[in-house]
Amino acid sequence: MEKVYSDYFKAGENIIRDIHDTQIEHIEQASQLFAQSIASDGLVHMYGSGHSRMAVEEVFPRYGSFPGFHPIVELSMTFHNQVVGANGQRQAMFIENIEGLANRIMRNFVFKPEDSFLLFSTSGTGNVVIDMALEAQERGLPVVAITGVENSIQSAPKHSTGKKLLDIADIIIDTCVPPGDAAVQIDTLKYPVGPTSTIANTYIVNLIKVRTAELLTQAGQPPLVLTSAHFIGKEASEQVFEETYDDYRRRVWRNQ
């Protein structure tokens, strides 16, 4: 029994070490780009299908986060709770491979030259996320992809262009997760269990978030950070929440 605990712990430890050893330069590039977007009153648009939604929500809004990051989440491709029946997983997996849907999603938003994109996909092959990258590219907006490079290399392209996220993104950050994502082999069980991409995504986006906050502060534009009442008191916490949400609304609604 204890071996599976140790195996999963080691897998997570190895991934975090590999990210630190091999991806910091790319993470720094992304942080510099995002700090520039936010400092210029732009937005960092974020999108991920399926379980990548968790990475989007890890960035904003939550304690220790700040405006400037714009989460785009489509329930049709991320609402997994019911599994079968209405809003089931079969439909979600079908929808996330429909070309042209990203264009319909992006028609709901206004984009500015200062903006940038952060896209999540372990395989880097889903048609909606590929289209999202292509739509951003057409608008002249830089694209950062957080993806499993080895997973993507071993996955066949699905998009009609034959492209994967690796082929489009300006900056690629490798999650360093093993092929297939799951990391633990169990005797007599045919397939591995224990996915690891959530650990990798969360670690990477928080590295980006803290560095972006540092860069903004150094530039004289310290961000409004959602902070718990436990640290600053109920009244101050409520005030910073209101100010943060107001700033987010102003940025997203493109008010001048």
Coordinates of C-alpha atoms in Angstrom, one line a residue:
M1 CA 0.0 0.0 0.0
E2 CA 2.7 2.5 1.0
K3 CA 4.5 2.1 -2.3
V4 CA 1.8 3.8 -4.3
Y5 CA 2.0 6.8 -2.0
S6 CA 5.7 7.0 -2.5
D7 CA 5.5 6.5 -6.3
Y8 CA 3.0 9.4 -6.7
F9 CA 5.0 11.6 -4.3
K10 CA 8.1 11.0 -6.3
A11 CA 6.3 11.6 -9.6
G12 CA 5.1 15.0 -8.4
E13 CA 8.5 15.8 -6.9
N14 CA 10.2 15.0 -10.2
I15 CA 7.8 17.1 -12.2
I16 CA 8.3 20.1 -10.0
R17 CA 12.1 19.7 -10.1
D18 CA 12.0 19.3 -13.9
I19 CA 9.9 22.4 -14.3
H20 CA 12.4 24.4 -12.1
D21 CA 15.4 23.0 -13.9
T22 CA 14.2 23.4 -17.5
Q23 CA 11.3 25.9 -17.7
I24 CA 12.2 28.9 -15.6
E25 CA 13.4 30.9 -18.7
H26 CA 10.1 30.3 -20.5
I27 CA 8.2 31.2 -17.3
E28 CA 10.1 34.4 -17.0
Q29 CA 9.3 35.3 -20.6
A30 CA 5.6 34.7 -19.9
S31 CA 5.7 36.7 -16.7
Q32 CA 7.4 39.6 -18.5
L33 CA 4.8 39.5 -21.2
F34 CA 1.9 39.4 -18.8
A35 CA 3.2 42.2 -16.6
Q36 CA 3.6 44.3 -19.7
S37 CA 0.0 43.5 -20.8
I38 CA -1.5 44.3 -17.3
A39 CA 0.7 47.4 -16.8
S40 CA -0.6 48.7 -20.1
D41 CA -4.2 48.2 -19.0
G42 CA -4.5 45.2 -21.1
L43 CA -5.7 41.7 -20.3
V44 CA -4.2 38.2 -20.1
H45 CA -7.0 36.1 -21.6
M46 CA -6.9 32.5 -20.3
Y47 CA -8.6 29.4 -21.7
G48 CA -8.6 25.7 -21.2
S49 CA -11.0 22.9 -22.0
G50 CA -11.8 19.9 -19.8
H51 CA -9.8 19.7 -16.6
S52 CA -7.6 22.5 -17.7
R53 CA -10.3 24.7 -16.4
M54 CA -8.8 24.2 -13.0
A55 CA -5.6 25.9 -14.1
V56 CA -7.6 28.9 -15.4
E57 CA -9.5 29.3 -12.1
E58 CA -6.2 28.9 -10.1
V59 CA -5.0 32.2 -11.6
F60 CA -8.0 34.4 -10.9
P61 CA -10.2 35.0 -8.9
R62 CA -8.9 33.5 -5.6
Y63 CA -7.0 34.7 -2.6
G64 CA -3.5 35.9 -3.5
S65 CA -4.6 36.8 -7.0
F66 CA -5.2 40.1 -8.8
P67 CA -7.0 41.7 -11.8
G68 CA -5.5 41.7 -15.3
F69 CA -6.0 37.9 -15.9
H70 CA -9.3 37.2 -17.7
P71 CA -10.6 33.6 -17.3
I72 CA -12.6 32.3 -20.2
V73 CA -14.5 29.1 -19.2
E74 CA -17.1 27.3 -21.3
L75 CA -19.4 25.1 -19.1
S76 CA -20.2 22.9 -22.1
M77 CA -16.6 21.7 -22.1
T78 CA -15.8 21.8 -18.4
F79 CA -18.9 20.7 -16.4
H80 CA -17.9 17.2 -15.6
N81 CA -20.0 16.5 -12.5
Q82 CA -22.8 14.6 -14.1
V83 CA -20.5 12.4 -16.2
V84 CA -23.4 10.9 -18.2
G85 CA -26.9 12.2 -19.1
A86 CA -27.5 15.9 -19.8
N87 CA -24.2 17.8 -19.9
G88 CA -22.4 14.5 -19.9
Q89 CA -18.7 13.8 -20.5
R90 CA -19.4 12.3 -24.0
Q91 CA -20.9 15.6 -25.1
A92 CA -18.1 17.7 -23.6
M93 CA -15.4 15.6 -25.3
F94 CA -17.2 15.9 -28.6
I95 CA -17.8 19.7 -28.3
E96 CA -14.1 20.5 -27.5
N97 CA -13.2 19.2 -30.9
I98 CA -15.6 21.3 -33.0
E99 CA -13.7 23.7 -35.2
G100 CA -15.1 27.2 -35.4
L101 CA -16.4 27.2 -31.8
A102 CA -13.5 29.3 -30.6
N103 CA -14.5 32.1 -33.0
R104 CA -18.0 32.2 -31.5
I105 CA -16.6 32.3 -28.0
M106 CA -14.2 35.1 -28.8
R107 CA -16.9 37.2 -30.5
N108 CA -18.2 37.9 -27.0
F109 CA -15.1 39.9 -26.0
V110 CA -13.2 43.0 -27.1
F111 CA -9.5 42.6 -27.6
K112 CA -6.8 45.3 -27.5
P113 CA -3.3 45.3 -28.9
E114 CA -1.9 45.2 -25.3
D115 CA -3.6 41.9 -24.6
S116 CA -2.0 38.5 -24.5
F117 CA -3.2 34.9 -24.3
L118 CA -2.5 32.0 -21.9
L119 CA -3.8 28.6 -23.1
F120 CA -3.8 25.3 -21.3
S121 CA -3.8 21.8 -22.9
T122 CA -1.9 18.8 -21.8
S123 CA -2.2 17.1 -25.2
G124 CA -2.1 20.4 -27.2
T125 CA -4.4 18.9 -29.8
G126 CA -8.0 19.8 -28.9
N127 CA -9.6 21.7 -31.8
V128 CA -11.2 24.5 -29.7
V129 CA -7.9 25.4 -27.9
I130 CA -6.1 25.2 -31.3
D131 CA -8.6 27.5 -32.8
M132 CA -8.3 29.8 -29.8
A133 CA -4.6 30.1 -30.4
L134 CA -5.2 30.7 -34.2
E135 CA -7.8 33.4 -33.4
A136 CA -5.4 35.1 -31.1
Q137 CA -2.6 34.9 -33.6
E138 CA -4.9 36.5 -36.3
R139 CA -5.5 39.4 -33.9
G140 CA -1.8 39.9 -33.5
L141 CA -1.8 38.8 -29.8
P142 CA 1.0 36.8 -28.4
V143 CA 0.2 33.3 -27.2
V144 CA 1.7 31.4 -24.2
A145 CA 0.9 27.7 -24.1
I146 CA 1.2 25.6 -20.9
T147 CA 1.3 22.0 -22.3
G148 CA 2.7 18.6 -21.9
V149 CA 5.4 18.6 -24.7
E150 CA 6.0 14.9 -24.6
N151 CA 2.3 14.2 -24.5
S152 CA 1.8 16.5 -27.5
I153 CA 4.6 15.0 -29.5
Q154 CA 3.1 11.5 -29.1
S155 CA -0.4 12.7 -29.9
A156 CA -1.8 12.8 -33.4
P157 CA -3.1 16.2 -34.6
K158 CA -6.9 16.6 -34.9
H159 CA -7.2 20.0 -36.4
S160 CA -7.7 20.4 -40.1
T161 CA -4.6 22.5 -40.3
G162 CA -2.6 19.6 -38.9
K163 CA -1.3 22.0 -36.2
K164 CA -0.9 21.4 -32.5
L165 CA -0.6 24.1 -29.8
L166 CA 3.2 23.6 -30.0
D167 CA 3.2 24.8 -33.6
I168 CA 1.3 28.0 -32.8
A169 CA 2.3 29.4 -29.4
D170 CA 5.0 32.1 -29.1
I171 CA 6.1 30.9 -25.7
I172 CA 5.8 27.2 -24.7
I173 CA 6.0 26.1 -21.1
D174 CA 6.3 22.4 -20.7
T175 CA 4.4 20.8 -17.7
C176 CA 7.0 18.0 -17.8
V177 CA 4.3 15.4 -17.1
P178 CA 4.7 11.8 -18.3
P179 CA 3.0 10.6 -21.5
G180 CA -0.6 9.9 -20.7
D181 CA -0.5 12.1 -17.6
A182 CA -1.0 9.3 -15.1
A183 CA 2.1 8.4 -13.1
V184 CA 1.6 5.3 -10.9
Q185 CA 1.9 1.7 -12.1
I186 CA 0.1 -0.9 -10.0
D187 CA 0.9 -4.6 -10.2
T188 CA -1.6 -6.5 -12.4
L189 CA -3.4 -3.2 -13.2
K190 CA -3.1 -2.7 -17.0
Y191 CA -3.0 1.1 -17.0
P192 CA -1.3 3.7 -14.8
V193 CA -3.4 5.9 -12.4
G194 CA -2.8 9.2 -10.7
P195 CA -2.8 12.2 -13.1
T196 CA -0.2 14.8 -12.6
S197 CA -1.0 17.7 -14.9
T198 CA -3.0 19.6 -12.3
I199 CA 0.1 19.6 -10.0
A200 CA 2.2 20.9 -12.9
N201 CA -0.3 23.5 -14.1
T202 CA -0.9 24.9 -10.6
Y203 CA 2.8 25.2 -9.8
I204 CA 3.6 26.9 -13.1
V205 CA 0.7 29.5 -13.0
N206 CA 1.6 30.4 -9.4
L207 CA 5.2 31.0 -10.4
I208 CA 3.9 33.2 -13.2
K209 CA 1.5 35.0 -10.8
V210 CA 4.1 35.8 -8.1
R211 CA 6.7 37.0 -10.7
T212 CA 4.1 39.1 -12.5
A213 CA 3.1 40.7 -9.2
E214 CA 6.7 41.4 -8.5
L215 CA 7.3 43.0 -11.9
L216 CA 4.2 45.2 -11.6
T217 CA 5.2 46.3 -8.1
Q218 CA 8.8 47.1 -9.3
A219 CA 7.2 49.2 -12.1
G220 CA 5.3 51.3 -9.6
Q221 CA 1.9 49.6 -10.4
P222 CA 1.4 47.2 -7.5
P223 CA -1.7 45.0 -8.1
L224 CA -4.8 44.8 -6.0
V225 CA -4.5 41.4 -4.3
L226 CA -7.5 39.5 -3.0
T227 CA -6.5 39.0 0.7
S228 CA -8.2 37.1 3.5
A229 CA -9.7 38.8 6.5
H230 CA -7.6 36.5 8.6
F231 CA -4.5 38.6 7.6
I232 CA -5.8 42.2 7.2
G233 CA -9.2 42.2 9.1
K234 CA -12.7 42.0 7.8
E235 CA -13.2 45.6 6.8
A236 CA -9.9 45.9 4.9
S237 CA -10.5 42.5 3.2
E238 CA -14.0 43.6 2.1
Q239 CA -12.7 46.8 0.8
V240 CA -9.9 45.2 -1.3
F241 CA -12.4 42.7 -2.7
E242 CA -14.7 45.5 -3.9
E243 CA -11.7 47.4 -5.4
T244 CA -10.4 44.3 -7.1
Y245 CA -13.7 43.4 -8.6
D246 CA -14.2 47.0 -9.7
D247 CA -10.8 47.0 -11.4
Y248 CA -11.5 43.7 -13.0
R249 CA -14.8 44.9 -14.4
R250 CA -13.2 48.1 -15.7
R251 CA -10.6 46.1 -17.5
V252 CA -12.9 43.5 -19.0
W253 CA -15.6 46.0 -20.0
R254 CA -12.9 48.1 -21.6
N255 CA -14.0 51.2 -19.9
Q256 CA -11.7 54.2 -20.4

